[in-house]
Amino acid sequence: MVEIKIVAFDDAHRRLIRTVREQVFIQEQQIYPEIEFDGLDSEAVHVLVMDGEQPLGTGRILTDGHIGRIAIMKSARGQGLGAKVVQALVKYAQQQGYPRVDLGAQTHAVDFYRKLGFMPYGDEFMEANILHQTMEQMLEQ
């Protein structure tokens, strides 16, 4: 059974989160580990998607409302898990009273985030040799 939960980057969850991000970002997208693991994980709140003992996906939100590191294992894609990760992070932000959330979407994923209520703003930018677009969602209080 797939479970989506809010977790910390602690001893119980660090390895599981890293497993997903290493596979998706470092192996598949060729992002350098020092870029992917930027030292902000311990300050962030994370979502972890698990199927029993197997991690399937993850994402995080920083204290300023910035959502990022949304990753779903290749074998688990196409099941709506990415949307569920983003929705869990937005719900967490609403519960914390954040007025807005933002993210840097890889340009191929702009429509995915638009369907989840995010709107693009500003210019496209390069990060980790991948073109991105800043997007935001205003939250109801």
PDB file of N, CA, C and O in Angstrom, residues 5 7-17 48 50:
ATOM      1  N   LYS A   5       3.701  10.611   3.417  1.00  0.00           N
ATOM      2  CA  LYS A   5       3.796  11.180   4.756  1.00  0.00           C
ATOM      3  C   LYS A   5       4.777  12.345   4.800  1.00  0.00           C
ATOM      4  O   LYS A   5       5.713  12.425   4.019  1.00  0.00           O
ATOM      5  N   VAL A   7       7.753  14.091   6.654  1.00  0.00           N
ATOM      6  CA  VAL A   7       8.853  13.613   7.485  1.00  0.00           C
ATOM      7  C   VAL A   7       9.951  14.675   7.581  1.00  0.00           C
ATOM      8  O   VAL A   7       9.984  15.632   6.811  1.00  0.00           O
ATOM      9  N   ALA A   8      10.857  14.459   8.507  1.00  0.00           N
ATOM     10  CA  ALA A   8      12.062  15.283   8.626  1.00  0.00           C
ATOM     11  C   ALA A   8      13.217  14.561   7.929  1.00  0.00           C
ATOM     12  O   ALA A   8      13.149  13.362   7.663  1.00  0.00           O
ATOM     13  N   PHE A   9      14.261  15.296   7.637  1.00  0.00           N
ATOM     14  CA  PHE A   9      15.482  14.716   7.062  1.00  0.00           C
ATOM     15  C   PHE A   9      16.322  14.229   8.235  1.00  0.00           C
ATOM     16  O   PHE A   9      17.345  14.794   8.592  1.00  0.00           O
ATOM     17  N   ASP A  10      15.838  13.158   8.870  1.00  0.00           N
ATOM     18  CA  ASP A  10      16.458  12.651  10.086  1.00  0.00           C
ATOM     19  C   ASP A  10      16.991  11.236   9.849  1.00  0.00           C
ATOM     20  O   ASP A  10      16.933  10.720   8.735  1.00  0.00           O
ATOM     21  N   ASP A  11      17.505  10.633  10.900  1.00  0.00           N
ATOM     22  CA  ASP A  11      18.099   9.302  10.765  1.00  0.00           C
ATOM     23  C   ASP A  11      17.110   8.269  10.228  1.00  0.00           C
ATOM     24  O   ASP A  11      17.506   7.358   9.514  1.00  0.00           O
ATOM     25  N   ALA A  12      15.837   8.426  10.539  1.00  0.00           N
ATOM     26  CA  ALA A  12      14.840   7.455  10.100  1.00  0.00           C
ATOM     27  C   ALA A  12      14.505   7.584   8.617  1.00  0.00           C
ATOM     28  O   ALA A  12      14.064   6.618   8.000  1.00  0.00           O
ATOM     29  N   HIS A  13      14.720   8.777   8.033  1.00  0.00           N
ATOM     30  CA  HIS A  13      14.254   9.024   6.662  1.00  0.00           C
ATOM     31  C   HIS A  13      15.327   9.483   5.683  1.00  0.00           C
ATOM     32  O   HIS A  13      15.104   9.447   4.473  1.00  0.00           O
ATOM     33  N   ARG A  14      16.466   9.906   6.161  1.00  0.00           N
ATOM     34  CA  ARG A  14      17.528  10.469   5.308  1.00  0.00           C
ATOM     35  C   ARG A  14      17.920   9.520   4.173  1.00  0.00           C
ATOM     36  O   ARG A  14      17.976   9.919   3.012  1.00  0.00           O
ATOM     37  N   ARG A  15      18.175   8.277   4.484  1.00  0.00           N
ATOM     38  CA  ARG A  15      18.614   7.314   3.469  1.00  0.00           C
ATOM     39  C   ARG A  15      17.546   7.108   2.399  1.00  0.00           C
ATOM     40  O   ARG A  15      17.841   7.015   1.206  1.00  0.00           O
ATOM     41  N   LEU A  16      16.278   7.059   2.792  1.00  0.00           N
ATOM     42  CA  LEU A  16      15.186   6.850   1.845  1.00  0.00           C
ATOM     43  C   LEU A  16      15.037   8.040   0.901  1.00  0.00           C
ATOM     44  O   LEU A  16      14.880   7.860  -0.312  1.00  0.00           O
ATOM     45  N   ILE A  17      15.103   9.234   1.452  1.00  0.00           N
ATOM     46  CA  ILE A  17      15.017  10.451   0.630  1.00  0.00           C
ATOM     47  C   ILE A  17      16.196  10.510  -0.329  1.00  0.00           C
ATOM     48  O   ILE A  17      16.024  10.779  -1.526  1.00  0.00           O
ATOM     49  N   LEU A  48       7.574  12.023   1.835  1.00  0.00           N
ATOM     50  CA  LEU A  48       8.157  10.760   1.417  1.00  0.00           C
ATOM     51  C   LEU A  48       7.025   9.825   1.007  1.00  0.00           C
ATOM     52  O   LEU A  48       6.055   9.644   1.753  1.00  0.00           O
ATOM     53  N   MET A  50       6.084   6.068   0.181  1.00  0.00           N
ATOM     54  CA  MET A  50       6.597   4.723   0.448  1.00  0.00           C
ATOM     55  C   MET A  50       5.586   3.678   0.003  1.00  0.00           C
ATOM     56  O   MET A  50       4.382   3.869   0.139  1.00  0.00           O
TER      57      MET A  50
END
